[in-house]
Structure formats: structure tokens, C-alpha cells
Amino acid sequence: MELANETSVQEFILIGFRVGQQERFFLLIFFAILYVLTLAENFTIITLVHLDAHLGRLPMYILLSHFSWLEMCYVSTIVPRVIFDLSSPQGIISFRDCFLQFYLLFSFGTTEDCFLSAMALDRYLAICHPLRYPQIMSTNSCCVLVAACWVVGFMAFAVPVTMMSQLSFCGPNIIDHFLCDAGPILSLACLPLGIAPLLCQISLNIVLLGNIFFVVLSYGFVIVTLMKPSFQGSRRRAFSTISFHLVVVTLFFGSVSAMYIIPDGENQSEVTKAVTLFYTSITPFLNPMIYCLRNDQVKEAVGRLRRRKVRFQGRKMTI
């Protein structure tokens, strides 16, 4: 990101969490454990989907494995930097690193929005159009859908972030946050700001509201379909499946909307940090457990892998 305007600010200072030394140590341990567990959970899902032939053919689990890759990248954009800043009192981040983190944060976040919509579409097609589902959601179609999520995610904020990086920063360089976000960065830019803030907000509204509308519409059709008498036998199992999906959607979209869409949602720095912490660190940790909790297909896949391991060890001992 080349800078069009000269700027006197070459680095920013992330204040992070306003706590004492002992609290910083406990936060460091907390984030380190949370990060390791999040990576382990998501890597387990990826491994399970790729090792189990049955799960590897199902569109929902193809999407879920890519979603797990996304969660690992998403949390790695934020948490290692937080751990580093908690271990170092300076909290200094270079101008380019700050904008790189800002771009990756919004790109991975947008990609997650798209994946949640893709998984809602998958459930809509599987429940509302079961006969056409195998043809519509073929392996090739699923791969195209995955690629589209990644491409849209990384293109949506390329222009707004580039325009913001070309603003002049000639005043304070202290960011009252633990990451480089749009609001704190724009508050440090010198006037005039041009159309960069408006373009960033428009992109946010389109991405968030568009995906929220699509997800609500998809699951609305699913719920209406499941209420029909023909689904009486399988209704409970289907509701159990989509209820976990709705929990993930509510946790992520609810916290992000409170941060970026609701007016005056970012005025209080401590509240902003708490909400940001939730959707950047806590939800990536909770999502694998929510998706796989009480999931019969995942339990069956684990059982098949265990039996395969036992048979392999038995043949090895025989040899």
C-alpha cells in the first residue's frame, strides 16, 4: 500500500487493555491458551473431514472444513499480536503492519460473513429442495462457492483500505484499542478525510446487512418448510441441526452489528474492546464446538476413524 500523501506518523501505539501488570499476565495466559485451543479445534475438524471419506463428500462439511481454515487465519490475525503486546509494554506497531492487520481483519471477517451465508444456502437447499440438492450442491458447485467466498472477502475492502492508507496522519499516533480498526485509525487522520470513511461504511453496510438478510431469509424458509406436516418425523433432528447454525450466526452477526452498524456503538472504548474481543477471539473458539456438538455425523466419523486405527494396529501387531 503506497502512500500518496506524506505522513509524519511512521508507527502507531496500541494501548490495549488498561489493566495492571498482574492482570496483563493472566490475560496473556488466557489468550495463549485460547489461541492454542482454537487452532487445535479447527485443525481437528479439517483433519476429520479430509480423513473420513463420507464427510469429505458432503457439501456441508466441505464448507465447514474451509470455514475452519478461515477461523484459524482470522484468529491468527489478532491473537498473536495481542499476546505480543501483553508481553511488551510498548505496544508499537508500524504504519504498514497496522494497515495490513486492518485489511486482513476486514477481509477475513467478510469471508466469514460469506461462508455463513453459504452454509445457510446449503441448509436451505438440503431441506427445502432435497431432490434437486445433489445436482445443485455438487462437489464442483461447492468448490465454486468456496472460491467465491474467499474472492469476495478479499476484494470487498481492498479499495476502502487503500484509500484510508493514503490519508495524512500528522498528529497523535495512539490507538485506544488492542488492534487496528477503522474507527480508531480514522480518528487519527488529518482533515480532509475525503470519501474514505463513507466508502468504508457503505462497504460494511452492504456486506453485513446483505449477508444478514440472506441468512435470515434462508433459515426463515427452512423453518417454514420444517413446520409442514410432511416433515413431522424428521423435524426434531433438522431443528436440532439448524439451531446450532443459528447460534453461530447470532453470536457473530450480533456482535459485529453492535460494533459497526448500531449508532454510537463505538464511542466507549472499553465496551468496544469487549465486543471486538468477543467476535475476533471468543467466537472462533466456540464455533467448532457449536457445529460439532451433538452432531451424529461427526460422532460416526470419529467412530469410523477409531475402528480404522484399531484395525491398523491389529494388522501391525500381527506382522
Short mmCIF file of C-alpha atoms in Angstrom, two decimals:
data_model
loop_
_atom_site.label_atom_id
_atom_site.label_comp_id
_atom_site.label_asym_id
_atom_site.label_seq_id
_atom_site.Cartn_x
_atom_site.Cartn_y
_atom_site.Cartn_z
CA MET A 1 0.00 0.00 0.00
CA GLU A 2 1.93 3.02 -1.28
CA LEU A 3 1.23 6.31 0.42
CA ALA A 4 0.16 9.15 -1.84
CA ASN A 5 0.47 11.81 0.87
CA GLU A 6 3.46 12.38 3.08
CA THR A 7 2.79 11.46 6.68
CA SER A 8 4.75 12.18 9.82
CA VAL A 9 3.36 9.11 11.56
CA GLN A 10 5.51 6.03 10.91
CA GLU A 11 4.10 3.88 13.70
CA PHE A 12 1.13 3.59 15.98
CA ILE A 13 0.90 2.73 19.68
CA LEU A 14 -1.80 0.25 20.65
CA ILE A 15 -2.90 0.94 24.21
CA GLY A 16 -4.62 -2.42 24.51
CA PHE A 17 -6.16 -3.31 27.86
CA ARG A 18 -5.95 -0.78 30.70
CA VAL A 19 -5.03 -3.23 33.46
CA GLY A 20 -2.22 -3.76 35.93
CA GLN A 21 0.84 -5.95 35.48
CA GLN A 22 -0.69 -8.98 37.19
CA GLU A 23 -3.87 -8.74 35.12
CA ARG A 24 -1.76 -8.44 31.96
CA PHE A 25 -0.02 -11.69 32.86
CA PHE A 26 -3.32 -13.51 33.37
CA LEU A 27 -4.65 -12.08 30.09
CA LEU A 28 -1.52 -13.27 28.31
CA ILE A 29 -2.01 -16.80 29.64
CA PHE A 30 -5.71 -16.67 28.78
CA PHE A 31 -5.10 -15.57 25.18
CA ALA A 32 -2.29 -18.09 24.71
CA ILE A 33 -4.46 -21.00 25.88
CA LEU A 34 -7.44 -19.71 23.88
CA TYR A 35 -5.33 -19.43 20.74
CA VAL A 36 -3.87 -22.94 21.03
CA LEU A 37 -7.29 -24.48 21.73
CA THR A 38 -8.88 -22.60 18.82
CA LEU A 39 -6.21 -23.83 16.41
CA ALA A 40 -6.48 -27.38 17.77
CA GLU A 41 -10.30 -27.48 17.47
CA ASN A 42 -10.38 -26.18 13.93
CA PHE A 43 -7.46 -28.32 12.82
CA THR A 44 -9.27 -31.37 14.23
CA ILE A 45 -12.34 -30.60 12.11
CA ILE A 46 -10.21 -30.14 8.99
CA THR A 47 -8.37 -33.41 9.62
CA LEU A 48 -11.60 -35.30 10.33
CA VAL A 49 -13.27 -34.08 7.13
CA HIS A 50 -10.24 -34.94 5.00
CA LEU A 51 -9.63 -38.37 6.55
CA ASP A 52 -13.24 -39.53 6.54
CA ALA A 53 -14.41 -40.32 3.00
CA HIS A 54 -18.09 -39.92 3.89
CA LEU A 55 -17.78 -36.46 5.45
CA GLY A 56 -15.41 -35.37 2.69
CA ARG A 57 -18.16 -35.84 0.09
CA LEU A 58 -20.84 -33.86 1.93
CA PRO A 59 -21.12 -30.18 0.85
CA MET A 60 -21.86 -29.03 4.41
CA TYR A 61 -18.59 -30.48 5.70
CA ILE A 62 -16.60 -29.26 2.72
CA LEU A 63 -17.83 -25.77 3.63
CA LEU A 64 -17.17 -26.41 7.32
CA SER A 65 -13.57 -27.52 6.70
CA HIS A 66 -12.86 -24.33 4.73
CA PHE A 67 -14.65 -22.34 7.42
CA SER A 68 -12.26 -23.88 9.95
CA TRP A 69 -9.27 -22.80 7.84
CA LEU A 70 -10.78 -19.32 7.78
CA GLU A 71 -11.22 -19.27 11.56
CA MET A 72 -7.59 -20.25 12.05
CA CYS A 73 -6.45 -17.42 9.77
CA TYR A 74 -8.89 -14.96 11.34
CA VAL A 75 -7.80 -15.59 14.92
CA SER A 76 -4.12 -15.61 13.87
CA THR A 77 -4.52 -12.07 12.56
CA ILE A 78 -5.44 -10.80 16.02
CA VAL A 79 -4.43 -13.01 18.94
CA PRO A 80 -0.64 -13.39 18.36
CA ARG A 81 -0.36 -9.61 18.18
CA VAL A 82 -2.38 -9.25 21.40
CA ILE A 83 -0.13 -11.79 23.13
CA PHE A 84 2.97 -9.92 21.92
CA ASP A 85 1.64 -6.57 23.14
CA LEU A 86 0.70 -8.03 26.53
CA SER A 87 4.26 -9.30 26.94
CA SER A 88 5.73 -5.97 25.80
CA PRO A 89 4.59 -2.70 27.42
CA GLN A 90 5.30 -0.54 24.35
CA GLY A 91 2.52 -1.80 22.04
CA ILE A 92 4.24 -0.28 19.00
CA ILE A 93 3.07 -1.35 15.54
CA SER A 94 4.41 0.06 12.29
CA PHE A 95 2.19 2.05 9.92
CA ARG A 96 2.20 -0.68 7.27
CA ASP A 97 1.69 -3.52 9.75
CA CYS A 98 -1.27 -1.67 11.22
CA PHE A 99 -2.96 -1.28 7.85
CA LEU A 100 -2.11 -4.86 6.93
CA GLN A 101 -3.81 -6.08 10.10
CA PHE A 102 -6.76 -3.79 9.38
CA TYR A 103 -7.10 -5.19 5.85
CA LEU A 104 -6.78 -8.84 6.94
CA LEU A 105 -9.24 -8.33 9.80
CA PHE A 106 -11.92 -6.96 7.49
CA SER A 107 -11.13 -9.42 4.68
CA PHE A 108 -11.34 -12.50 6.90
CA GLY A 109 -14.42 -11.05 8.59
CA THR A 110 -16.13 -10.50 5.23
CA THR A 111 -15.15 -14.00 4.13
CA GLU A 112 -16.72 -15.37 7.32
CA ASP A 113 -19.93 -13.47 6.52
CA CYS A 114 -19.97 -15.11 3.09
CA PHE A 115 -19.30 -18.58 4.49
CA LEU A 116 -22.16 -18.24 6.97
CA SER A 117 -24.41 -17.31 4.03
CA ALA A 118 -23.07 -20.24 2.01
CA MET A 119 -23.83 -22.67 4.83
CA ALA A 120 -27.31 -21.17 5.21
CA LEU A 121 -27.82 -21.69 1.47
CA ASP A 122 -26.68 -25.30 1.82
CA ARG A 123 -29.22 -25.98 4.59
CA TYR A 124 -31.97 -24.26 2.59
CA LEU A 125 -31.31 -26.42 -0.48
CA ALA A 126 -30.93 -29.63 1.56
CA ILE A 127 -34.22 -29.17 3.43
CA CYS A 128 -36.40 -27.20 1.01
CA HIS A 129 -35.23 -28.85 -2.23
CA PRO A 130 -33.97 -32.32 -1.22
CA LEU A 131 -34.48 -33.94 -4.65
CA ARG A 132 -32.51 -31.27 -6.50
CA TYR A 133 -29.93 -30.84 -3.75
CA PRO A 134 -27.34 -33.41 -5.06
CA GLN A 135 -27.32 -31.76 -8.50
CA ILE A 136 -27.27 -28.15 -7.28
CA MET A 137 -24.72 -28.66 -4.50
CA SER A 138 -22.33 -30.96 -6.35
CA THR A 139 -18.65 -31.06 -5.42
CA ASN A 140 -17.80 -28.67 -8.26
CA SER A 141 -20.55 -26.25 -7.24
CA CYS A 142 -19.36 -26.37 -3.65
CA CYS A 143 -15.77 -25.58 -4.71
CA VAL A 144 -17.01 -22.62 -6.78
CA LEU A 145 -18.99 -21.39 -3.79
CA VAL A 146 -15.92 -21.66 -1.54
CA ALA A 147 -13.76 -19.80 -4.05
CA ALA A 148 -16.41 -17.07 -4.39
CA CYS A 149 -16.45 -16.56 -0.61
CA TRP A 150 -12.68 -16.08 -0.50
CA VAL A 151 -12.57 -13.78 -3.54
CA VAL A 152 -15.43 -11.56 -2.35
CA GLY A 153 -13.95 -11.45 1.14
CA PHE A 154 -10.59 -10.13 -0.03
CA MET A 155 -11.95 -7.76 -2.68
CA ALA A 156 -14.67 -6.05 -0.62
CA PHE A 157 -12.37 -3.77 1.39
CA ALA A 158 -9.34 -3.52 -0.89
CA VAL A 159 -10.34 -0.07 -2.18
CA PRO A 160 -11.50 1.45 1.17
CA VAL A 161 -8.36 0.29 3.00
CA THR A 162 -6.11 1.57 0.20
CA MET A 163 -7.84 4.97 0.28
CA MET A 164 -7.54 5.15 4.06
CA SER A 165 -3.83 4.32 3.88
CA GLN A 166 -3.34 7.33 1.60
CA LEU A 167 -4.72 9.77 4.18
CA SER A 168 -2.31 12.04 6.04
CA PHE A 169 -1.52 11.15 9.66
CA CYS A 170 0.26 14.13 11.16
CA GLY A 171 -1.00 14.23 14.74
CA PRO A 172 -1.30 11.75 17.64
CA ASN A 173 -0.46 8.13 16.92
CA ILE A 174 -2.06 6.48 19.97
CA ILE A 175 -4.84 3.96 19.25
CA ASP A 176 -7.04 3.18 22.26
CA HIS A 177 -7.60 -0.41 21.16
CA PHE A 178 -5.79 -3.74 21.00
CA LEU A 179 -5.96 -3.90 17.19
CA CYS A 180 -6.02 -1.61 14.17
CA ASP A 181 -9.69 -0.97 13.40
CA ALA A 182 -11.40 1.51 11.08
CA GLY A 183 -12.78 3.91 13.69
CA PRO A 184 -9.59 4.41 15.74
CA ILE A 185 -7.48 4.80 12.60
CA LEU A 186 -9.81 7.37 11.03
CA SER A 187 -9.89 9.35 14.30
CA LEU A 188 -6.13 9.93 13.94
CA ALA A 189 -6.20 11.03 10.30
CA CYS A 190 -5.83 14.70 9.41
CA LEU A 191 -8.63 16.57 7.68
CA PRO A 192 -9.92 16.42 5.00
CA LEU A 193 -10.81 12.74 5.09
CA GLY A 194 -12.47 12.71 1.68
CA ILE A 195 -14.78 9.83 0.82
CA ALA A 196 -12.71 7.11 2.53
CA PRO A 197 -14.88 6.92 5.70
CA LEU A 198 -18.12 6.94 3.68
CA LEU A 199 -16.84 4.25 1.31
CA CYS A 200 -15.73 2.09 4.23
CA GLN A 201 -19.12 2.45 5.96
CA ILE A 202 -21.01 1.70 2.72
CA SER A 203 -18.93 -1.45 2.20
CA LEU A 204 -19.59 -2.50 5.82
CA ASN A 205 -23.34 -1.96 5.48
CA ILE A 206 -23.56 -3.85 2.20
CA VAL A 207 -21.52 -6.79 3.47
CA LEU A 208 -23.17 -7.09 6.88
CA LEU A 209 -26.77 -6.24 6.06
CA GLY A 210 -26.67 -8.19 2.80
CA ASN A 211 -25.41 -11.37 4.46
CA ILE A 212 -27.70 -10.97 7.49
CA PHE A 213 -30.71 -10.57 5.17
CA PHE A 214 -29.70 -13.64 3.14
CA VAL A 215 -29.11 -15.80 6.23
CA VAL A 216 -32.39 -14.75 7.89
CA LEU A 217 -34.29 -15.35 4.63
CA SER A 218 -32.70 -18.79 4.11
CA TYR A 219 -33.35 -20.04 7.63
CA GLY A 220 -36.82 -18.48 7.54
CA PHE A 221 -37.71 -20.64 4.53
CA VAL A 222 -36.13 -23.65 6.27
CA ILE A 223 -38.23 -23.16 9.43
CA VAL A 224 -41.43 -22.68 7.41
CA THR A 225 -40.68 -25.87 5.45
CA LEU A 226 -39.96 -27.87 8.59
CA MET A 227 -43.32 -26.85 10.04
CA LYS A 228 -45.14 -28.68 7.25
CA PRO A 229 -46.82 -31.99 8.18
CA SER A 230 -44.60 -33.93 5.76
CA PHE A 231 -41.56 -33.18 7.94
CA GLN A 232 -43.13 -34.34 11.19
CA GLY A 233 -40.89 -37.41 11.51
CA SER A 234 -37.56 -35.70 10.84
CA ARG A 235 -38.46 -32.26 12.19
CA ARG A 236 -36.75 -32.64 15.54
CA ARG A 237 -33.41 -33.73 14.08
CA ALA A 238 -33.48 -30.97 11.44
CA PHE A 239 -34.33 -28.32 14.01
CA SER A 240 -31.51 -29.59 16.21
CA THR A 241 -29.05 -29.15 13.32
CA ILE A 242 -30.07 -25.67 12.25
CA SER A 243 -30.40 -24.46 15.85
CA PHE A 244 -26.62 -24.82 16.27
CA HIS A 245 -26.08 -22.96 12.99
CA LEU A 246 -28.36 -20.18 14.22
CA VAL A 247 -26.34 -19.90 17.44
CA VAL A 248 -23.13 -19.33 15.41
CA VAL A 249 -24.87 -16.81 13.15
CA THR A 250 -26.37 -14.93 16.09
CA LEU A 251 -23.09 -14.77 18.03
CA PHE A 252 -21.09 -13.45 15.10
CA PHE A 253 -23.55 -11.17 13.33
CA GLY A 254 -24.96 -9.88 16.62
CA SER A 255 -21.60 -8.77 18.00
CA VAL A 256 -20.34 -7.37 14.68
CA SER A 257 -23.59 -5.46 14.08
CA ALA A 258 -23.42 -3.98 17.57
CA MET A 259 -19.93 -2.79 16.74
CA TYR A 260 -20.28 -1.37 13.25
CA ILE A 261 -23.97 -0.76 12.43
CA ILE A 262 -25.77 0.34 15.60
CA PRO A 263 -25.35 4.14 16.00
CA ASP A 264 -22.95 5.26 18.74
CA GLY A 265 -21.80 1.65 19.10
CA GLU A 266 -18.14 2.53 19.12
CA ASN A 267 -17.96 5.57 21.41
CA GLN A 268 -17.00 3.77 24.62
CA SER A 269 -13.53 2.30 24.21
CA GLU A 270 -13.84 -0.41 26.88
CA VAL A 271 -17.18 -1.62 25.51
CA THR A 272 -15.69 -1.58 22.01
CA LYS A 273 -12.75 -3.70 23.16
CA ALA A 274 -15.06 -6.21 24.86
CA VAL A 275 -17.29 -6.59 21.79
CA THR A 276 -14.28 -6.81 19.45
CA LEU A 277 -12.66 -9.39 21.71
CA PHE A 278 -15.83 -11.47 21.53
CA TYR A 279 -16.15 -11.71 17.75
CA THR A 280 -12.41 -11.89 16.98
CA SER A 281 -11.30 -14.37 19.66
CA ILE A 282 -14.17 -15.99 21.55
CA THR A 283 -16.45 -16.94 18.64
CA PRO A 284 -13.66 -18.70 16.66
CA PHE A 285 -13.11 -20.79 19.80
CA LEU A 286 -16.83 -21.54 20.29
CA ASN A 287 -17.80 -22.21 16.66
CA PRO A 288 -16.15 -25.66 16.27
CA MET A 289 -17.79 -26.88 19.48
CA ILE A 290 -21.19 -25.49 18.48
CA TYR A 291 -21.11 -27.01 15.00
CA CYS A 292 -19.93 -30.41 16.20
CA LEU A 293 -21.86 -30.59 19.48
CA ARG A 294 -24.43 -33.40 19.34
CA ASN A 295 -23.58 -33.89 15.66
CA ASP A 296 -24.27 -37.54 14.86
CA GLN A 297 -22.33 -37.49 11.58
CA VAL A 298 -19.21 -36.19 13.32
CA LYS A 299 -19.57 -38.81 16.08
CA GLU A 300 -19.95 -41.54 13.47
CA ALA A 301 -16.88 -40.27 11.61
CA VAL A 302 -14.83 -40.33 14.83
CA GLY A 303 -16.03 -43.89 15.45
CA ARG A 304 -15.00 -44.97 11.94
CA LEU A 305 -11.54 -43.45 12.38
CA ARG A 306 -11.12 -45.19 15.73
CA ARG A 307 -12.12 -48.56 14.25
CA ARG A 308 -9.74 -47.98 11.35
CA LYS A 309 -6.96 -47.19 13.79
CA VAL A 310 -7.68 -50.32 15.82
CA ARG A 311 -7.65 -52.49 12.67
CA PHE A 312 -4.40 -50.90 11.53
CA GLN A 313 -2.76 -51.51 14.92
CA GLY A 314 -4.04 -55.10 14.88
CA ARG A 315 -2.52 -55.78 11.45
CA LYS A 316 0.73 -54.14 12.58
CA MET A 317 0.93 -56.40 15.66
CA THR A 318 0.20 -59.47 13.51
CA ILE A 319 3.02 -58.59 11.15
#
